[in-house]
Coordinates of C-alpha atoms in Angstrom, one line a residue:
M7 CA 40.0 29.8 -40.3
L8 CA 41.4 33.4 -40.7
F9 CA 38.3 34.2 -42.8
T10 CA 36.1 32.8 -40.0
R11 CA 37.9 34.8 -37.3
R12 CA 37.6 37.9 -39.5
L13 CA 34.0 37.2 -40.2
M14 CA 33.3 36.7 -36.5
L15 CA 35.2 39.9 -35.7
G16 CA 33.2 41.7 -38.3
L17 CA 30.0 40.4 -37.0
A18 CA 31.0 41.3 -33.5
M19 CA 31.9 44.8 -34.6
A20 CA 28.7 45.1 -36.5
G21 CA 26.8 44.0 -33.4
S22 CA 28.7 46.5 -31.3
M23 CA 27.9 49.2 -33.9
A24 CA 24.3 48.2 -34.0
G25 CA 24.2 48.2 -30.2
A26 CA 25.9 51.6 -30.2
L27 CA 23.4 52.9 -32.7
A28 CA 20.6 51.4 -30.7
V29 CA 21.6 53.2 -27.4
P30 CA 20.6 56.7 -28.6
A31 CA 17.4 55.3 -30.1
M32 CA 16.6 53.6 -26.8
A33 CA 17.5 56.7 -24.9
E34 CA 15.3 58.8 -27.1
G35 CA 12.4 56.5 -26.3
P36 CA 9.3 55.9 -28.5
T37 CA 8.1 58.2 -31.1
E38 CA 5.4 60.2 -29.5
I39 CA 2.3 61.2 -31.6
D40 CA -1.0 62.8 -31.0
L41 CA -4.3 61.5 -32.4
F42 CA -7.1 64.2 -32.5
F43 CA -10.5 62.6 -32.1
P44 CA -14.0 64.2 -32.1
V45 CA -17.1 62.8 -30.4
P46 CA -20.0 63.7 -32.7
V47 CA -22.6 61.2 -31.4
D48 CA -24.1 59.8 -28.2
G49 CA -22.5 57.3 -26.0
K50 CA -19.2 56.4 -24.4
L51 CA -17.0 57.0 -27.4
A52 CA -14.3 58.9 -25.6
R53 CA -13.8 56.0 -23.1
D54 CA -13.7 53.5 -26.0
M55 CA -11.0 55.6 -27.6
G56 CA -9.0 55.4 -24.5
T57 CA -9.3 51.7 -24.5
L58 CA -8.3 51.4 -28.1
I59 CA -5.2 53.6 -27.8
K60 CA -4.1 51.9 -24.6
E61 CA -4.0 48.5 -26.6
F62 CA -2.1 50.1 -29.4
N63 CA 0.6 51.5 -27.1
E64 CA 0.9 48.1 -25.3
T65 CA 1.5 46.3 -28.6
H66 CA 3.6 48.9 -30.3
P67 CA 6.4 49.9 -27.8
A68 CA 8.3 52.0 -30.4
I69 CA 5.3 54.4 -30.6
K70 CA 3.5 56.3 -27.8
A71 CA 0.1 57.6 -29.1
T72 CA -2.0 60.0 -27.1
A73 CA -5.7 60.5 -27.9
V74 CA -6.6 64.2 -27.7
Y75 CA -10.4 64.9 -27.6
T76 CA -11.3 67.8 -29.9
G77 CA -15.0 68.3 -29.6
S78 CA -17.4 68.2 -32.6
Y79 CA -16.4 67.5 -36.2
D80 CA -16.4 71.3 -36.9
D81 CA -14.3 71.9 -33.7
T82 CA -11.8 69.3 -34.8
L83 CA -11.3 70.9 -38.2
I84 CA -10.7 74.3 -36.6
K85 CA -8.2 72.8 -34.1
T86 CA -6.4 70.8 -36.8
R87 CA -6.0 73.8 -39.0
A88 CA -4.8 75.9 -36.1
S89 CA -2.1 73.3 -35.2
I90 CA -1.0 73.1 -38.9
K91 CA -0.6 76.9 -39.0
A92 CA 1.3 76.8 -35.7
G93 CA 3.7 74.2 -37.2
K94 CA 2.7 71.5 -34.7
P95 CA 0.1 69.3 -36.4
P96 CA -1.1 66.1 -34.7
A97 CA 0.2 63.0 -36.5
A98 CA -3.3 61.7 -37.2
V99 CA -6.8 63.0 -37.0
I100 CA -10.3 61.3 -37.2
M101 CA -11.7 63.9 -39.5
S102 CA -15.2 64.3 -40.8
A103 CA -15.1 62.5 -44.2
N104 CA -16.5 65.4 -46.1
F105 CA -13.9 67.8 -44.9
L106 CA -11.1 66.1 -46.9
L107 CA -11.7 67.9 -50.2
D108 CA -11.6 71.3 -48.7
M109 CA -8.4 70.4 -46.8
Q110 CA -6.8 69.0 -50.0
I111 CA -7.6 72.2 -51.9
E112 CA -5.9 74.1 -49.0
N113 CA -2.8 71.9 -49.1
E114 CA -3.4 70.7 -45.5
L115 CA -3.3 66.9 -46.1
T116 CA -0.6 64.4 -46.7
N117 CA -1.0 62.4 -49.8
L118 CA -1.0 58.8 -48.6
D119 CA 0.0 57.2 -51.9
P120 CA 3.7 57.0 -51.1
L121 CA 3.0 55.3 -47.7
I122 CA 0.8 52.8 -49.5
A123 CA 3.4 52.1 -52.1
A124 CA 6.1 51.8 -49.4
D125 CA 4.2 48.9 -48.0
G126 CA 4.3 47.1 -51.4
T127 CA 0.7 47.6 -51.9
T128 CA -1.3 49.2 -54.8
K129 CA -3.9 51.9 -54.2
D130 CA -6.5 49.5 -55.6
Q131 CA -5.5 46.7 -53.2
F132 CA -5.4 49.1 -50.2
L133 CA -8.8 50.7 -51.0
G134 CA -10.2 47.2 -51.8
Q135 CA -10.4 46.5 -48.1
F136 CA -13.2 49.1 -47.7
F137 CA -16.8 49.3 -48.9
P138 CA -16.9 50.9 -52.3
A139 CA -19.4 53.5 -51.1
L140 CA -16.8 55.0 -48.8
Q141 CA -14.1 55.6 -51.4
G142 CA -15.7 58.7 -52.8
N143 CA -14.8 60.7 -49.7
A144 CA -11.3 59.2 -49.3
V145 CA -9.9 59.6 -52.9
I146 CA -9.3 63.0 -54.5
N147 CA -7.9 63.3 -58.0
R148 CA -7.1 59.5 -58.0
S149 CA -4.9 59.8 -54.8
V150 CA -5.8 58.5 -51.4
Y151 CA -6.0 61.2 -48.7
G152 CA -8.1 59.5 -46.1
V153 CA -8.6 56.0 -44.6
P154 CA -12.2 55.2 -43.6
F155 CA -12.5 54.6 -39.9
H156 CA -15.9 55.0 -38.5
N157 CA -18.7 55.6 -40.9
S158 CA -22.4 55.9 -40.8
T159 CA -25.6 56.2 -42.7
P160 CA -28.8 57.8 -41.3
L161 CA -31.4 55.3 -40.0
L162 CA -35.0 55.4 -39.1
Y163 CA -35.4 54.4 -35.4
I164 CA -38.8 53.1 -34.4
N165 CA -40.2 52.6 -30.8
A166 CA -41.7 49.1 -31.6
D167 CA -43.9 49.0 -28.4
K168 CA -45.5 52.4 -29.3
A169 CA -46.0 51.3 -32.9
K170 CA -47.9 48.2 -31.7
E171 CA -50.0 50.3 -29.3
A172 CA -51.0 52.5 -32.3
G173 CA -52.0 49.4 -34.4
L174 CA -48.8 49.5 -36.6
D175 CA -46.7 46.6 -37.4
P176 CA -43.0 47.5 -36.6
S177 CA -41.8 44.5 -38.6
K178 CA -43.1 46.3 -41.7
P179 CA -41.6 49.9 -41.2
P180 CA -42.7 52.8 -43.4
Q181 CA -40.9 52.7 -46.8
T182 CA -42.1 55.9 -48.3
W183 CA -42.6 59.5 -47.1
A184 CA -46.4 59.0 -47.4
E185 CA -46.2 56.0 -45.1
L186 CA -43.9 57.7 -42.7
T187 CA -46.3 60.7 -42.5
D188 CA -49.2 58.3 -41.8
W189 CA -47.2 56.5 -39.1
A190 CA -46.2 59.9 -37.5
K191 CA -49.9 61.0 -37.4
K192 CA -50.9 57.8 -35.6
L193 CA -48.0 58.0 -33.2
T194 CA -48.5 61.6 -32.2
K195 CA -50.5 62.0 -28.9
R196 CA -52.2 65.1 -27.7
E197 CA -53.9 66.2 -24.4
G198 CA -55.9 69.2 -25.5
D199 CA -53.4 71.6 -27.2
K200 CA -50.4 69.9 -25.7
V201 CA -48.5 67.2 -27.5
T202 CA -47.4 64.4 -25.1
Q203 CA -45.7 62.3 -27.8
W204 CA -44.3 63.4 -31.1
G205 CA -44.6 61.0 -34.1
I206 CA -41.1 61.8 -35.5
A207 CA -38.0 63.8 -34.6
I208 CA -35.3 64.8 -37.1
P209 CA -32.2 66.7 -35.8
C210 CA -31.2 70.1 -37.2
A211 CA -28.1 71.5 -35.6
Y212 CA -25.0 72.5 -37.4
D213 CA -23.5 69.6 -39.2
Y214 CA -26.4 67.3 -38.5
C215 CA -28.9 69.6 -40.3
G216 CA -26.9 69.6 -43.5
W217 CA -26.6 65.9 -43.4
M218 CA -30.3 65.4 -42.9
M219 CA -31.2 67.8 -45.8
E220 CA -28.8 65.8 -48.0
T221 CA -30.6 62.7 -46.9
L222 CA -34.1 64.0 -47.7
T223 CA -32.9 65.6 -51.0
M224 CA -31.4 62.4 -52.1
T225 CA -34.5 60.3 -51.2
N226 CA -36.4 62.9 -53.2
G227 CA -34.3 62.2 -56.3
G228 CA -31.9 65.1 -56.0
R229 CA -28.3 66.0 -55.5
Y230 CA -26.9 68.3 -52.8
Y231 CA -23.7 69.2 -54.7
N232 CA -21.5 68.4 -57.8
E233 CA -19.7 65.3 -56.8
E234 CA -17.1 65.9 -59.5
F235 CA -16.3 69.5 -58.8
G236 CA -16.0 71.5 -55.5
G237 CA -17.6 74.7 -56.7
E238 CA -21.3 73.9 -57.0
V239 CA -24.2 73.2 -54.7
Y240 CA -27.8 72.7 -55.7
Y241 CA -29.9 74.3 -53.0
D242 CA -32.5 76.1 -55.1
T243 CA -33.7 73.0 -56.9
P244 CA -37.1 71.2 -57.1
S245 CA -35.8 68.1 -55.3
M246 CA -34.5 70.2 -52.3
L247 CA -37.6 72.3 -52.3
G248 CA -39.7 69.2 -52.0
A249 CA -37.5 67.8 -49.3
L250 CA -37.6 71.0 -47.1
T251 CA -41.4 71.5 -47.8
W252 CA -42.1 67.9 -46.5
W253 CA -40.0 68.6 -43.4
N254 CA -41.8 71.9 -42.9
D255 CA -45.1 70.1 -43.4
L256 CA -44.3 67.6 -40.7
V257 CA -44.0 70.5 -38.3
Y258 CA -46.7 73.0 -39.3
K259 CA -49.2 71.2 -41.5
H260 CA -49.4 67.7 -40.0
K261 CA -48.0 68.8 -36.6
V262 CA -46.3 65.5 -35.9
H263 CA -42.7 66.9 -35.5
A264 CA -41.8 69.5 -32.8
P265 CA -41.2 73.0 -34.1
G266 CA -37.7 74.5 -33.9
A267 CA -34.2 73.2 -34.7
T268 CA -33.2 70.3 -32.5
S269 CA -29.7 68.9 -31.8
G270 CA -28.8 65.2 -32.3
P271 CA -28.5 64.5 -28.5
A272 CA -31.9 66.2 -27.9
V273 CA -33.5 64.0 -30.5
S274 CA -31.9 60.8 -29.1
T275 CA -33.0 61.8 -25.6
S276 CA -36.6 62.5 -26.8
F277 CA -36.7 59.0 -28.4
I278 CA -35.2 57.3 -25.4
S279 CA -37.5 59.0 -23.0
G280 CA -40.6 58.1 -25.1
N281 CA -41.3 61.7 -26.1
A282 CA -40.8 60.8 -29.8
A283 CA -41.9 57.5 -31.2
M284 CA -39.6 57.6 -34.3
M285 CA -36.4 59.5 -35.1
M286 CA -34.0 59.8 -38.0
L287 CA -30.5 59.6 -36.6
S288 CA -27.0 58.2 -37.4
T289 CA -26.2 54.6 -36.9
G290 CA -23.4 56.0 -34.8
S291 CA -26.0 56.3 -32.0
L292 CA -27.1 52.7 -32.3
T293 CA -25.1 51.4 -29.4
Y294 CA -26.3 54.2 -27.2
V295 CA -30.0 53.4 -28.1
R296 CA -29.3 49.7 -27.5
D297 CA -27.8 50.3 -24.1
N298 CA -30.4 52.8 -22.9
A299 CA -33.8 52.1 -24.5
K300 CA -36.2 50.5 -22.0
F301 CA -38.5 49.3 -24.8
N302 CA -38.3 47.3 -27.9
Y303 CA -37.1 49.2 -31.0
K304 CA -36.5 48.7 -34.7
V305 CA -34.2 50.3 -37.2
A306 CA -35.0 50.6 -40.8
F307 CA -33.9 52.2 -44.1
I308 CA -34.6 55.9 -44.6
P309 CA -38.0 56.1 -46.3
R310 CA -38.1 57.5 -49.9
N311 CA -40.3 59.8 -51.9
V312 CA -38.6 59.2 -55.3
R313 CA -35.8 56.7 -54.6
N314 CA -33.9 55.0 -51.8
A315 CA -30.6 56.8 -51.2
V316 CA -28.5 58.0 -48.3
P317 CA -25.3 60.0 -47.9
I318 CA -22.2 58.5 -46.2
G319 CA -21.4 60.1 -42.9
G320 CA -18.8 59.6 -40.2
A321 CA -15.0 60.0 -40.4
S322 CA -11.7 59.1 -42.0
L323 CA -8.3 59.0 -40.6
I324 CA -6.0 61.6 -42.1
V325 CA -2.4 62.6 -41.8
P326 CA -2.0 66.5 -41.7
A327 CA 0.6 68.2 -43.9
G328 CA 3.8 69.4 -42.3
L329 CA 4.7 66.3 -40.3
E330 CA 8.2 65.0 -39.6
A331 CA 9.0 61.7 -41.3
D332 CA 9.2 59.6 -38.2
K333 CA 5.9 60.9 -37.0
Q334 CA 4.3 60.4 -40.4
K335 CA 5.5 56.8 -40.3
A336 CA 4.2 56.2 -36.8
A337 CA 0.9 57.7 -37.8
W338 CA 0.7 55.3 -40.7
T339 CA 1.3 52.4 -38.4
L340 CA -1.5 53.6 -36.1
I341 CA -3.9 54.2 -39.0
K342 CA -3.4 50.7 -40.4
W343 CA -3.8 49.1 -37.0
M344 CA -7.0 51.1 -36.2
T345 CA -8.6 50.1 -39.6
S346 CA -7.6 46.4 -39.5
P347 CA -10.5 44.0 -39.6
E348 CA -10.3 43.1 -36.0
K349 CA -10.0 46.7 -34.6
S350 CA -12.6 48.0 -37.1
A351 CA -15.0 45.3 -35.9
W352 CA -14.3 46.0 -32.2
W353 CA -14.9 49.8 -32.8
S354 CA -18.2 49.1 -34.6
R355 CA -19.4 46.9 -31.8
A356 CA -18.4 49.5 -29.2
T357 CA -19.9 52.6 -30.9
G358 CA -22.6 51.6 -33.4
Y359 CA -20.7 52.9 -36.4
F360 CA -20.5 50.3 -39.1
A361 CA -17.1 48.9 -39.8
P362 CA -15.6 50.2 -43.1
N363 CA -13.3 47.3 -43.5
M364 CA -15.4 44.5 -45.2
A365 CA -13.3 41.8 -43.6
A366 CA -14.4 42.9 -40.2
Y367 CA -17.7 41.2 -40.8
K368 CA -16.0 37.8 -41.2
T369 CA -14.3 37.9 -37.9
P370 CA -15.8 35.4 -35.4
D371 CA -16.6 38.0 -32.7
M372 CA -18.4 40.1 -35.3
V373 CA -20.4 37.2 -36.7
D374 CA -21.5 36.3 -33.2
F375 CA -22.4 39.9 -32.5
L376 CA -24.5 40.3 -35.6
N377 CA -26.4 37.0 -34.8
K378 CA -27.3 38.6 -31.5
N379 CA -27.8 42.2 -32.7
P380 CA -29.3 42.0 -36.2
D381 CA -30.1 45.7 -36.0
A382 CA -26.4 46.4 -36.6
K383 CA -26.8 45.0 -40.2
T384 CA -29.2 47.7 -41.4
A385 CA -26.7 50.4 -42.0
V386 CA -24.4 48.0 -43.9
E387 CA -27.4 46.8 -46.0
Q388 CA -28.2 50.4 -46.8
L389 CA -24.7 50.9 -48.3
D390 CA -26.0 49.5 -51.6
V391 CA -27.9 52.9 -52.1
A392 CA -25.3 55.1 -50.3
K393 CA -23.5 58.0 -52.1
P394 CA -20.6 60.3 -51.1
W395 CA -21.1 63.0 -48.4
F396 CA -21.4 66.7 -49.4
A397 CA -17.9 68.1 -50.0
T398 CA -16.9 71.4 -51.6
Y399 CA -14.4 74.3 -51.3
K400 CA -15.1 75.9 -47.9
T401 CA -17.4 72.9 -46.9
V402 CA -18.4 74.2 -43.5
P403 CA -19.4 77.8 -44.5
V404 CA -21.2 76.5 -47.6
R405 CA -23.0 73.9 -45.5
K406 CA -24.0 76.6 -42.9
T407 CA -25.6 78.8 -45.5
L408 CA -28.2 76.1 -45.9
E409 CA -28.4 75.1 -42.3
D410 CA -29.1 78.7 -41.2
E411 CA -32.0 78.9 -43.6
V412 CA -33.4 75.5 -42.7
M413 CA -33.4 76.5 -39.1
L414 CA -35.4 79.6 -39.9
V415 CA -37.9 77.4 -41.7
L416 CA -38.3 75.0 -38.8
N417 CA -38.7 78.0 -36.5
G418 CA -41.6 79.3 -38.6
K419 CA -39.7 82.4 -39.7
K420 CA -39.4 81.6 -43.5
Q421 CA -41.0 79.5 -46.1
P422 CA -39.0 76.8 -47.9
K423 CA -38.6 78.5 -51.3
E424 CA -37.6 81.8 -49.8
A425 CA -35.0 80.0 -47.6
L426 CA -33.5 78.0 -50.4
V427 CA -33.1 81.0 -52.7
A428 CA -31.3 82.8 -49.9
A429 CA -29.1 79.8 -49.1
Q430 CA -28.2 79.4 -52.8
K431 CA -27.2 83.0 -53.1
A432 CA -25.0 82.9 -50.0
A433 CA -23.4 79.6 -51.0
D434 CA -22.6 80.9 -54.5
E435 CA -21.0 84.0 -53.0
T436 CA -18.8 81.7 -50.7
L437 CA -17.8 79.6 -53.7
K438 CA -17.1 82.4 -56.0
P439 CA -13.3 82.7 -55.4
Y440 CA -12.8 79.0 -56.0
N441 CA -14.8 79.1 -59.3
A442 CA -12.8 82.1 -60.4
E443 CA -9.6 80.2 -60.0
T444 CA -11.0 77.0 -61.6
S445 CA -14.0 76.7 -63.8
L446 CA -14.2 80.4 -64.7
K447 CA -10.4 80.7 -65.3
L448 CA -10.3 80.4 -69.0
P449 CA -7.2 80.2 -71.3

């Protein structure tokens, strides 16, 4: 009996102590964290993000997450780096998947391996949730630095009504560059010297332009960069020369693509308005097209010259370096929730990005959605030929050396070979310090 009373007293004291300990925690309130998020494609992504974070906060009272809009992918990288330098990093960031290597080189990322291990999970088990094609941009030196969140591949969008008007069968889309060129010729309409309908539109603004050049180079049998080492790009190569020459020919030889460098939103607007009958654009714009096109449309694989291949695009969730332990833990809770099968599926349906978590496609809502919208399957089917997205030391400046030159070509100010030689020279100069400290630093 004495034991029982002591036990009860002990339990009561423990309860009191727990209560006393709980008081400050309650008084302090939830752990407040920021999530930086970009909006790189068309549509209502910002509103959808608000909906997602509202649900997270309602179901996780110990955490209060705030979604902070940060502009484009490039803007988001700049703002994240500035916040790290200021000692006030956000707890999590939706970061362009190909920026992770450069950030890891600069010691700006949290290695997620310890957080995965703390959950009693192995890295292989954790990564096994996601499509294998996405892991190349999430794993660096065998450690996990990013969690795939919304990912994309480029697609060929076709105005099916205009294709039929031109005597083309939209159920049999062009599979090669030759076929695409032929389709674009038949779909281009002119009144005298004025073009009233372009056959094809391909975006070339910063970020999009590099992704499109990687796409065309890969379908021409080439590589954009060294996937195993961050100090080499392959701009001045036959495969990239062929790719840029074909793009240039669409503009100036076949005259089926408008001259000049065009942004992604301008390309989608041109397609939606009927000014362009086909376009190459991210699957991240698919929901926008579905919601706004007043005509029948089709989506298809990117046509090949040598082989079928596409780069991965989109973003991963990262935890910046320099974060307090409680915010790091809260960020990890948010990241796991956002990339769960149910939320991954919801985000895919809302935006058009494909869901990185493979189990998302087995959820009842997603199965029903795909039955009604089979166009959402194309990007997933294309993953069989997808490869990692361009990533090097100083990714953005190295990418821009090429983009600046491609824009000059599309504006009629340079020829492809001249442009690629200049791009290679500028990129090599940017990569020189990294190579001096790695591949050229000999014992």
